Coordinates of C-alpha atoms in Angstrom, one line a residue:
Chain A
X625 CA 0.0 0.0 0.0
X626 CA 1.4 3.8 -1.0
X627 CA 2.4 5.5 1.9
X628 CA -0.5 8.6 1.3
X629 CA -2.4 8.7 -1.7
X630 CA -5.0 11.3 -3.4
X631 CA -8.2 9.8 -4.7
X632 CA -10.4 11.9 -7.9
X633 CA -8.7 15.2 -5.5
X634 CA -10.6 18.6 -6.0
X635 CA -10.0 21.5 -3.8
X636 CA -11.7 24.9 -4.3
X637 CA -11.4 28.1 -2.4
X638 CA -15.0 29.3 -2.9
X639 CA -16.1 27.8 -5.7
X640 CA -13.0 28.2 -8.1
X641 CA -11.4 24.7 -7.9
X642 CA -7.8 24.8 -8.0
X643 CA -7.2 21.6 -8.5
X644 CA -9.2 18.8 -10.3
X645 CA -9.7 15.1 -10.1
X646 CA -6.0 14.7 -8.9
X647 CA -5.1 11.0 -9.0
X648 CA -1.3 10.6 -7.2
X649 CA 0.0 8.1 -4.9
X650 CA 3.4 7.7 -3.9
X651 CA 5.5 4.8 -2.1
X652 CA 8.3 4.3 0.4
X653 CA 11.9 4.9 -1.0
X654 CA 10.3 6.6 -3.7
X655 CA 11.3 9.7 -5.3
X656 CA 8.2 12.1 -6.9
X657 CA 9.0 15.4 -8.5
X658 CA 6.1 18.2 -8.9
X659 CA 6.7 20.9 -11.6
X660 CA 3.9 23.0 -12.6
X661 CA 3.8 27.0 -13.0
X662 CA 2.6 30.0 -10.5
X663 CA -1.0 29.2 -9.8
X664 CA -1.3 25.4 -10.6
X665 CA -2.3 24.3 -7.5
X666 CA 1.3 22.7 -6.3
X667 CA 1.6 23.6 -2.8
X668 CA -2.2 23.5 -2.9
X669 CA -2.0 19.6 -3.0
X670 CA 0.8 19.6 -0.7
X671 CA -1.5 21.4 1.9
X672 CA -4.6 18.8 1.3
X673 CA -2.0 15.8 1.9
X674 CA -0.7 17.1 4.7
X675 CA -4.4 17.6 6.1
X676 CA -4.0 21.2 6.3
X677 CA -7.6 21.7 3.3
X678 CA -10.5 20.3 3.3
X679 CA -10.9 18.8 -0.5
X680 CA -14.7 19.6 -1.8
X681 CA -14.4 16.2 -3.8
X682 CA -12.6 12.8 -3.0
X683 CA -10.3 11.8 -0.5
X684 CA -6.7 11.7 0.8
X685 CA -5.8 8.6 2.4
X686 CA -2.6 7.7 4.6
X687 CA -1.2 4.8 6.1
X688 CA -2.3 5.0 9.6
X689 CA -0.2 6.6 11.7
X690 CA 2.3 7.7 9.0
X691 CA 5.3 10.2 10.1
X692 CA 5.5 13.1 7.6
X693 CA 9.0 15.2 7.9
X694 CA 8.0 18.6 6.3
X695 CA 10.1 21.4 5.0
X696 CA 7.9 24.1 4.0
X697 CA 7.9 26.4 1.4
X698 CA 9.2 29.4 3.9
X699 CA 9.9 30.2 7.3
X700 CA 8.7 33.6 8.2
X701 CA 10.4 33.7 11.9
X702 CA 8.1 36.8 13.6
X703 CA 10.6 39.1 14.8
X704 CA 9.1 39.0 18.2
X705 CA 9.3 35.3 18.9
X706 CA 13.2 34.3 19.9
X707 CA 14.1 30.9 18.4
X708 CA 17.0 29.0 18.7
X709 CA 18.4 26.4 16.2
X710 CA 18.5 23.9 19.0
X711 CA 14.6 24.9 20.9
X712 CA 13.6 24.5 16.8
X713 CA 14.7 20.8 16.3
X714 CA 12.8 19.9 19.5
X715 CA 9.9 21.1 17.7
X716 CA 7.1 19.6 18.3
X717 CA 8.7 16.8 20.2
X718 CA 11.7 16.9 22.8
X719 CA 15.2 15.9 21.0
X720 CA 17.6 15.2 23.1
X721 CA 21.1 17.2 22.2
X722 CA 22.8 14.5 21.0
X723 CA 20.3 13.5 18.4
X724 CA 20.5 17.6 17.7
X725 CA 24.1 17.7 17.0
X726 CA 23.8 14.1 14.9
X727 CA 21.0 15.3 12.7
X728 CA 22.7 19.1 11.8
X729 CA 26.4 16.7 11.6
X730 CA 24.3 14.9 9.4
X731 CA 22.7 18.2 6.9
X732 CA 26.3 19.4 6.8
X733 CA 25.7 22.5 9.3
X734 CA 27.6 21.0 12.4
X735 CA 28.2 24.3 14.6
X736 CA 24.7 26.1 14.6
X737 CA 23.1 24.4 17.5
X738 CA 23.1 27.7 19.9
X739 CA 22.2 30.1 16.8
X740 CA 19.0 31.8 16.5
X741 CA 17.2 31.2 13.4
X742 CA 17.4 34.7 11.9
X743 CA 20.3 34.7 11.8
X744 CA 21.1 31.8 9.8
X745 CA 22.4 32.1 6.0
X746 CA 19.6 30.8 3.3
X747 CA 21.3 27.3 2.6
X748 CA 22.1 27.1 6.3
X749 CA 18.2 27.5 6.9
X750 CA 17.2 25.4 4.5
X751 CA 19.0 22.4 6.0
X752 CA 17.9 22.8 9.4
X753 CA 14.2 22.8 8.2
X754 CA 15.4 19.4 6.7
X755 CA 17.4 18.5 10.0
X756 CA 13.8 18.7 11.8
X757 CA 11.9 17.1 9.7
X758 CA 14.1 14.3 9.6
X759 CA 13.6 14.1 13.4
X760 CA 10.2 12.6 13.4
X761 CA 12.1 9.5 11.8
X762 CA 9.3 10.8 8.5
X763 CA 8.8 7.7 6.1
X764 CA 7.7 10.7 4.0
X765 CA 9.5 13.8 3.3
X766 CA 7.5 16.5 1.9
X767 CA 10.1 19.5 0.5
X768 CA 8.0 22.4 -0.7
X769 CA 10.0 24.4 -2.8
X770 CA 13.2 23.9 -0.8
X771 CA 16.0 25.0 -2.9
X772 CA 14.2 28.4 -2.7
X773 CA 16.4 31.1 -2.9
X774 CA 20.1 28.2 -3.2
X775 CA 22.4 29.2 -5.8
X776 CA 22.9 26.6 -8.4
X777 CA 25.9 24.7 -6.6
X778 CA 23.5 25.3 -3.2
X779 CA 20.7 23.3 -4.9
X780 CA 22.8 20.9 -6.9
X781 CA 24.6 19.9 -2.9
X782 CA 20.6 20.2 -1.6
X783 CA 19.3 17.9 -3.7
X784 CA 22.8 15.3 -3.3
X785 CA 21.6 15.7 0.4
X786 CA 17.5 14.6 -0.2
X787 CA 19.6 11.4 -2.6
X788 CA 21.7 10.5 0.2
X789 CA 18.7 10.6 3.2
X790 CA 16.6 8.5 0.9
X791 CA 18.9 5.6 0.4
X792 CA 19.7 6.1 4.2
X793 CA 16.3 6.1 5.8
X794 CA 14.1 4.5 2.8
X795 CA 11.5 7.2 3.2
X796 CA 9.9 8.3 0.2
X797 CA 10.3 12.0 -1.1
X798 CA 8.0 14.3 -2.2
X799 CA 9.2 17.5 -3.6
X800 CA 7.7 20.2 -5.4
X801 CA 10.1 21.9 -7.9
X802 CA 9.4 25.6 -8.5
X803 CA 12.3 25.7 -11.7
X804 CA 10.8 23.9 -14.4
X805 CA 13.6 22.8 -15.9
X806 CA 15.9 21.4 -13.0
X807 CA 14.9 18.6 -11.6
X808 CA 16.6 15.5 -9.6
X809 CA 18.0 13.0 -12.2
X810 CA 17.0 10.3 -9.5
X811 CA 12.9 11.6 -9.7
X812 CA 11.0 8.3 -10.6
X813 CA 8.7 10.2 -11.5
X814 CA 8.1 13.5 -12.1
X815 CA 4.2 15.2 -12.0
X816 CA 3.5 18.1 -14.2
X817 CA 0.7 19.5 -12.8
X818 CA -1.6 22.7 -13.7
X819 CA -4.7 22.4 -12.0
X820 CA -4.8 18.8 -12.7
X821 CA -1.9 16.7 -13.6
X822 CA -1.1 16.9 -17.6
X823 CA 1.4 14.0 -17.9
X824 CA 4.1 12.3 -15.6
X825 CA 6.5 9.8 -16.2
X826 CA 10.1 9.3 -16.1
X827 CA 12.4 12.6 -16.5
X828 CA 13.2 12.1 -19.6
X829 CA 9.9 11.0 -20.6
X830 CA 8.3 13.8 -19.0
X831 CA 10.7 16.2 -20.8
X832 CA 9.5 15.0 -23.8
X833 CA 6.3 15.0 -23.6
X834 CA 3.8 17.4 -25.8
X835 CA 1.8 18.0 -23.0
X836 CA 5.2 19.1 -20.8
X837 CA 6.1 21.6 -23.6
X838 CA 2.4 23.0 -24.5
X839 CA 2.3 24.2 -20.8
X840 CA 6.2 25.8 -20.5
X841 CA 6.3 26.6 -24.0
X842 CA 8.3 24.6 -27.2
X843 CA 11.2 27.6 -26.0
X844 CA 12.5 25.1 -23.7
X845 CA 13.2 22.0 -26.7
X846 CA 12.0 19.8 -23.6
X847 CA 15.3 20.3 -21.8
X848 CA 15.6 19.2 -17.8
X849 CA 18.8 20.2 -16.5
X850 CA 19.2 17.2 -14.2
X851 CA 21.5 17.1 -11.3
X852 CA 23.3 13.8 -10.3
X853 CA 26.1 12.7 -8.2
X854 CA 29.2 13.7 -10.4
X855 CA 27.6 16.6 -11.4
X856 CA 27.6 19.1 -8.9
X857 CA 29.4 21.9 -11.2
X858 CA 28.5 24.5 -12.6
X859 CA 27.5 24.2 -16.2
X860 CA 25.8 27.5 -16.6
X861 CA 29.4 29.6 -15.9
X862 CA 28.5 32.9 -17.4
X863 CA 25.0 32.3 -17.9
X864 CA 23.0 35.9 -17.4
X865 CA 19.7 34.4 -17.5
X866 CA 17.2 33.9 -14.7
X867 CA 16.3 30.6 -13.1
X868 CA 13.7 31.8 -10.5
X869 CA 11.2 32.7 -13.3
X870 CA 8.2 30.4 -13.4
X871 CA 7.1 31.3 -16.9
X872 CA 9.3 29.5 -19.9
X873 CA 12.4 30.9 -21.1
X874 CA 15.1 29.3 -23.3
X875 CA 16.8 26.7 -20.4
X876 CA 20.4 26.0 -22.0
X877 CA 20.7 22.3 -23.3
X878 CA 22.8 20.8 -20.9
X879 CA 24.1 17.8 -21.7
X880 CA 24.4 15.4 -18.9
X881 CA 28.1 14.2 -18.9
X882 CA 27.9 12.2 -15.9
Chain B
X443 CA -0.7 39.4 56.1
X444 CA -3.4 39.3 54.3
X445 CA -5.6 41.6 56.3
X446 CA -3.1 44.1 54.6
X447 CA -4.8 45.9 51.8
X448 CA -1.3 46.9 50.2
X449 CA -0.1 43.0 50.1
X450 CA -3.1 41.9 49.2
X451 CA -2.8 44.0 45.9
X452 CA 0.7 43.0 45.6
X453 CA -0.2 39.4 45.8
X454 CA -3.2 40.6 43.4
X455 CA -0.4 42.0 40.7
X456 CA 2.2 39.2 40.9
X457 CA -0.9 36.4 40.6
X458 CA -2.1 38.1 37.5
X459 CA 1.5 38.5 35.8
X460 CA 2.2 34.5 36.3
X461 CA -0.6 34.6 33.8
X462 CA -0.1 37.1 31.7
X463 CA 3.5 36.5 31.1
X464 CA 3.1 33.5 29.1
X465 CA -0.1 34.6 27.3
X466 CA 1.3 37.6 26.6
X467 CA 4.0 36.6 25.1
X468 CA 1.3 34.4 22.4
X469 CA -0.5 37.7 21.9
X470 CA 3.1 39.4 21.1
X471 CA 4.1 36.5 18.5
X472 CA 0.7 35.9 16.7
X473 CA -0.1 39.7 16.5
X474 CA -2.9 38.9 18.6
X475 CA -3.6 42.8 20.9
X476 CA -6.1 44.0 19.7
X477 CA -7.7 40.9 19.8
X478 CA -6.7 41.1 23.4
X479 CA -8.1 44.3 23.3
X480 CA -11.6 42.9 21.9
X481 CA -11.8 40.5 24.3
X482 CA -11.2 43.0 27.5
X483 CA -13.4 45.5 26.2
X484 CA -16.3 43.1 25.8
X485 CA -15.8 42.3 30.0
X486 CA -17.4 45.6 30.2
X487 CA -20.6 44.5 28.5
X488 CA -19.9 41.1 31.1
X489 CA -19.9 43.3 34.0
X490 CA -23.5 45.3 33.3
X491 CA -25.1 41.8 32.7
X492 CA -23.6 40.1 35.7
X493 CA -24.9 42.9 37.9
X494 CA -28.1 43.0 36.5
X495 CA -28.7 38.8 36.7
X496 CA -27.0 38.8 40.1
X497 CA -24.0 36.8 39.1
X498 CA -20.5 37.3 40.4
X499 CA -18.6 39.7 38.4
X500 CA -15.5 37.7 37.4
X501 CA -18.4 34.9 35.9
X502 CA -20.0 37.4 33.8
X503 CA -16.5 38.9 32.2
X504 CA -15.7 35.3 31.3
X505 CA -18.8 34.7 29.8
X506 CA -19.2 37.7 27.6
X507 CA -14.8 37.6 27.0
X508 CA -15.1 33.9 25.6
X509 CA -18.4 35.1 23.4
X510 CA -16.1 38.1 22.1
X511 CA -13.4 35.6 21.5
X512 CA -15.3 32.9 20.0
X513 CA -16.9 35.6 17.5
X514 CA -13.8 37.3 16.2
X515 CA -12.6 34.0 15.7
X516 CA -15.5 32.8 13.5
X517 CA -15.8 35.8 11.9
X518 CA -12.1 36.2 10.6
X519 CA -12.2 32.9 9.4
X520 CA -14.7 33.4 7.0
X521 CA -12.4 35.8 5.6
X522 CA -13.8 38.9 7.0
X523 CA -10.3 41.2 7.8
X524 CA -9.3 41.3 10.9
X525 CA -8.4 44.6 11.7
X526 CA -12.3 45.8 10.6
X527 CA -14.3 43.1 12.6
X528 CA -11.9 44.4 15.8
X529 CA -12.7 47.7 15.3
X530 CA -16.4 47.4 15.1
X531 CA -16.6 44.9 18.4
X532 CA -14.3 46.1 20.5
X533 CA -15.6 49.1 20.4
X534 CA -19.2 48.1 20.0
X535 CA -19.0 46.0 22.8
X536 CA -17.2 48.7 25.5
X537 CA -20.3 51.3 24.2
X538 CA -22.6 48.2 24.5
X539 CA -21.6 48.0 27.8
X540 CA -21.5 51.4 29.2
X541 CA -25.0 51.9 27.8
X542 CA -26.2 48.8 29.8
X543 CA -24.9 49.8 33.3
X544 CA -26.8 52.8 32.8
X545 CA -29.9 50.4 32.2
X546 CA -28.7 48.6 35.7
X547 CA -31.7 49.7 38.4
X548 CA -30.8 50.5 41.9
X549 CA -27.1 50.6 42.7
X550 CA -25.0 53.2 41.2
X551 CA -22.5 51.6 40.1
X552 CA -18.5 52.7 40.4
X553 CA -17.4 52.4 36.3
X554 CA -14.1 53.4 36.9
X555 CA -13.4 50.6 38.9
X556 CA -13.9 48.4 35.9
X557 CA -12.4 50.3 33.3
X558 CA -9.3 51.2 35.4
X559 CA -9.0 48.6 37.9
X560 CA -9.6 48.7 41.3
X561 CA -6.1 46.7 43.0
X562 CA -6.4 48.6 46.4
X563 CA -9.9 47.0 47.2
X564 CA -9.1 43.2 46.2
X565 CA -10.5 40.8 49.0
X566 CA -9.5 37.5 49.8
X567 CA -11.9 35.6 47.8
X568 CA -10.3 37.8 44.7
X569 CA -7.2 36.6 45.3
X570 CA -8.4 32.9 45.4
X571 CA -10.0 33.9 42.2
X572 CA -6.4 35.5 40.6
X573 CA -4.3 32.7 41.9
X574 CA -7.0 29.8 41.2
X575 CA -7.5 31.4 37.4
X576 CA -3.2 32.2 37.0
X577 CA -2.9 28.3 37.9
X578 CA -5.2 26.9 35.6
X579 CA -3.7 29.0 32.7
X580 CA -0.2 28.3 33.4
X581 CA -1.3 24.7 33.5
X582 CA -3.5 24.7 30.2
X583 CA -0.6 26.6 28.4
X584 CA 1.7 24.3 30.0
X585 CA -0.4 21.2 28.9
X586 CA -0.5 22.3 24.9
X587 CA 3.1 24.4 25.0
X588 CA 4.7 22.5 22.1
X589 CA 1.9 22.2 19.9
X590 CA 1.0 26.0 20.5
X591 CA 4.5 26.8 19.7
X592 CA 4.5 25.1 16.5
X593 CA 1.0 26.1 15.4
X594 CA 2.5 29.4 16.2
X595 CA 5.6 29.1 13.8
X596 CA 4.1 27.9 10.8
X597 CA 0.6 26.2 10.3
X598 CA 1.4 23.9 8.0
X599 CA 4.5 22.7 9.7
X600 CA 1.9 21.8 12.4
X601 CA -0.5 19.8 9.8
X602 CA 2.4 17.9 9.4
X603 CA 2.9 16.8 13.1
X604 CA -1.1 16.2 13.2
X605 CA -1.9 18.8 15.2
X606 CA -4.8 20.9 15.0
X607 CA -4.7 24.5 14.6
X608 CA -8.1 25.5 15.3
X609 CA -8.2 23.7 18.5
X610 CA -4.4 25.5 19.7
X611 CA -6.0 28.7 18.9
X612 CA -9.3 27.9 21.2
X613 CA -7.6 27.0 23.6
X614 CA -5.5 30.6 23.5
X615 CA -9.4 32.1 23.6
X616 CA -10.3 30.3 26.2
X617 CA -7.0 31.5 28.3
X618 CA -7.3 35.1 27.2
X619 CA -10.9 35.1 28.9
X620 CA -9.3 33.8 32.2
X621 CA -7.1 36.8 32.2
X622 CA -9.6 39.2 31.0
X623 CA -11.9 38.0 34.3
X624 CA -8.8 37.9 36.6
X625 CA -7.3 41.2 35.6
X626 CA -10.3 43.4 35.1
X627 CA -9.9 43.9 39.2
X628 CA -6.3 44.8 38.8
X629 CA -5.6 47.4 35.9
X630 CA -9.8 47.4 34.4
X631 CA -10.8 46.3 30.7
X632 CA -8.9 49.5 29.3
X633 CA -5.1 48.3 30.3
X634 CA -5.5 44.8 30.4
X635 CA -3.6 44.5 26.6
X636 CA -1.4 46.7 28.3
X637 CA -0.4 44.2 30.5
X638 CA -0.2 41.3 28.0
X639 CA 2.0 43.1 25.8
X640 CA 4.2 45.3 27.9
X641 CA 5.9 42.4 30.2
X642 CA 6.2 40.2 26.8
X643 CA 8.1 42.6 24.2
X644 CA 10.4 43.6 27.3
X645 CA 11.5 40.1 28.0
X646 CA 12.2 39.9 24.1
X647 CA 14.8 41.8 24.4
X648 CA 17.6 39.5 26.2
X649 CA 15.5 36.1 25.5
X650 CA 16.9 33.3 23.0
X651 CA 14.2 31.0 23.4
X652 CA 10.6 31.8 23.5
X653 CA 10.5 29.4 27.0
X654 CA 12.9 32.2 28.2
X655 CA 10.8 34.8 26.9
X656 CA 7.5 33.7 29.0
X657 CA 9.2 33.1 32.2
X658 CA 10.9 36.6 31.5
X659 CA 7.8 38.4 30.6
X660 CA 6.1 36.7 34.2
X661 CA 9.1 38.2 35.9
X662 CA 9.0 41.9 33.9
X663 CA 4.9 41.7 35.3
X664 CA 5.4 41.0 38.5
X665 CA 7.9 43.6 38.7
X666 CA 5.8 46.1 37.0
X667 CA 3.2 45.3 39.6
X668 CA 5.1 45.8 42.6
X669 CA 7.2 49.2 41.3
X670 CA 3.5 50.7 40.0
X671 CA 1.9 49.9 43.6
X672 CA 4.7 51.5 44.9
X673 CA 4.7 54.4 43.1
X674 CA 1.3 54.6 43.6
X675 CA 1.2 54.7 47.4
X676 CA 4.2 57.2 47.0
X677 CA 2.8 59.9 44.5
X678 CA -0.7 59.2 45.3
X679 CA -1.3 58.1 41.3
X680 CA -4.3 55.6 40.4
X681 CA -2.6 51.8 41.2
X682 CA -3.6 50.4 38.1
X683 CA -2.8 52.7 35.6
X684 CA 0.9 53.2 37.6
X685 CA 1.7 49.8 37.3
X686 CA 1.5 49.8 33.1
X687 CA 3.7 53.4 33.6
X688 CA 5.7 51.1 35.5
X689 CA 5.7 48.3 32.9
X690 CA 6.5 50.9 30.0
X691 CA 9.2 52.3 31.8
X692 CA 11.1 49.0 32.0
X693 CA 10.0 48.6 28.2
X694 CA 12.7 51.8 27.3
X695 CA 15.1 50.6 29.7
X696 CA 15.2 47.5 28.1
X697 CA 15.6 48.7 24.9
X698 CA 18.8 50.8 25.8
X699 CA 19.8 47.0 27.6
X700 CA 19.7 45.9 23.5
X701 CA 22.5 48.4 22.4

């Protein structure tokens, strides 16, 4: 059985659905990828799997009792409320400060235990969200948008990171993608969703499909940049062009050398 | 000791910032004061209906505060803005109110004392009352204090853990009601936010974990308190009303503590 799954899925906020008969299921050790522009209901079907939306048609089901480690999509820390890197891991549930230290040895930021949270550096931030989600011992991760804001080494390392936890742990992983055209090489599957979901697949199958390109535009010639192990350089030295757009631009064809 | 009215309103002002700290510091993170302010000024309306039915005062505040509380709450969550629903029942409750104490037959009654606090007259039974209504917030914050502080953070980071957000922030009503009936006797519906607020931004200030900022902010109250009945019993000033002058004053200190 899938660890959560989405059954004929439609969520509306006053009468506008925003998604619509969404069919998704996803297993343990399992990689899924969500790509979809502004507006297409990704981190609305996050939300309803994580029980945080009602849906006006169909159902979400779990596994019972299933542990979800969530990064969300941001962090706005209130100025008023002090919050240490330590007080956050132990959040919602005691950790004790040798599990702390493991679990930030273990995201690569060793030494920011007594820090507070604002004053962390993006990257640094991002893998403590990740630190306490992995916590809860999650045999799902759900990673809205978390390379956010990483340069493209940051996000290449990030997503090396998500790789290595998975074949640690065995959870499955959930991620939603807000480039288009950069996506984990080791996705089984990526969704392309706009409202409901136009096609998924492989990558490379994905990539290629006519339903991928009518949504982000034939600009792209279906090209993924995809990120793998011996890849973690930068291709795109000298490259002027924005990556945090959601609409479709020309992605440079990359050619995976790995 | 107790027959003394000055300890008795000492004990009255340290009882009520035990509570306050804590829930203060909630109404400081989630932007809640004027909701805090909502909720106080609808005691007012509590006060002319307990008098009128007969009912202890501190019953009536907690009735009509948790109403207030309950409504705000329903109402912003059908997406009316927050800031406009506040302004039409806080106020419309306080005027509510004053226009039904005038209705009250019989007994003229003192509405300063409710608007302003009356510390120098609390009894014994009001200090059972404070230090009964102080324990059982400190305990019901105490109960849900991860799951409020997560909630608090981030929403959907609290989906995640399965926990409910509309039940945290009912049970953050339900508190600010307690401390809306315990503290109307101490500063009146006016400065109760005062007293929310005031003890928690100062204890931001030198705090690194909000744990540290609660038990600060109880600490920054109590000593507000006990300077402001001072003061007050020095320079002949109205208690209540001294001990937030009291309270602000530790507010600027603390902010020239933070350079």
């Amino acid at each position: 059985m899938s660890l959560i799954a989405a059954q004929d899925l439609s969520v509306g906020y006053g009468g506008d659905a925003v998604l619509r008969n969404v069919n998704f299921a996803i297993d343990t050790n399992e990689i899924v990828t969500i790509v979809g522009p502004n507006g297409s209901g990704k981190s609305t079907l996050i939300r309803a799997l994580l029980g945080g939306l009602i849906p006006s048609k169909g159902q979400v089901k779990r596994t019972p009792g299933l542990r979800i480690g969530y990064v969300p999509q941001k962090l706005a820390i209130d100025a008023t409320m002090p919050m240490s890197v330590g007080r956050f891991l132990s959040l919602p549930k005691r950790q004790s400060a040798q599990r702390q230290a493991d679990v930030l040895e273990r995201v690569g930021v060793p030494h920011v235990a007594k820090q507070q949270l604002s004053a962390l550096s993006g990257g640094q931030f991002q893998r403590v969200l990740l630190a306490r989600a992995l916590l809860s011992d999650p045999q799902l991760l759900v990673l809205d948008e978390p390379t956010q804001g990483l340069d493209q080494p940051g996000v290449a390392g990030f997503y090396r990171l998500i790789e290595e936890v998975r074949d640690d742990i065995g959870c499955g992983v959930l991620m939603v993608s807000h480039d288009l055209h950069v996506v984990m090489a080791t996705s089984d599957r990526v969704i392309c969703l706009n409202g409901h979901i136009c096609c998924e697949g492989t990558p490379t199958v994905v990539s290629a499909a006519p339903e991928y390109r009518a949504l982000f535009g034939m600009g792209t010639r279906g090209a993924f940049a995809l990120y793998q192990h011996a890849h973690d350089h930068n291709h795109d030295e000298g490259c002027t062009h924005d990556h945090s757009h959601d609409h479709a631009h020309h992605a440079q064809k990359e050619t995976t050398d790995a | 000791m107790l027959d003394d009215f000055f300890v008795r309103a000492l004990l009255a002002g340290v009882g009520v910032a035990c509570a306050t700290g804590p829930l203060g510091s909630f109404v400081v993170w989630r932007r809640m004061a004027y909701f805090g302010d909502a909720v106080a000024h609808a005691a007012i309306l509590g006060v002319a209906l307990a008098i009128a039915s007969n009912l202890p005062i501190a019953l009536g505040t907690l009735i009509t505060a948790l109403a207030m509380g309950l409504v705000v709450s329903a109402l912003t969550e059908r997406g009316h803005a927050m800031d406009s629903v506040l302004g039409v029942l806080a106020h419309g409750a306080l005027a509510l109110g004053l226009v039904a104490i005038s209705f009250v037959p019989g007994v003229r009654v003192d509405l300063s004392a409710f608007l302003f606090g009356d510390i120098l007259a609390v009894g014994k039974s009001d200090l059972l009352v404070i230090w009964g209504g102080a324990a059982l917030i400190c305990a019901l914050l105490a109960w849900r204090w991860s799951a409020l502080i997560t909630v608090t953070l981030n929403v959907d980071l609290a989906h995640a853990s399965g926990i409910n957000p509309k039940r945290e922030a009912l049970v953050l009503t339900l508190a600010l009601a307690v401390v809306v009936a315990l503290a109307i006797k101490v500063v009146g519906a006016l400065l109760i936010a005062a007293l929310l607020i005031i003890p928690a931004v100062t204890a931001r200030s030198f705090s690194r974990t909000p744990e540290v900022m609660a038990i600060g902010a109880v600490g920054i109250g109590a000593l507000a308190s006990i300077l402001g009945l001072h003061a007050s019993l020095q320079f002949d000033t109205p208690a209540g009303p001294s001990i937030v002058v009291a309270g602000g004053v530790l507010f600027v200190l603390s902010l020239m503590w933070r350079r």
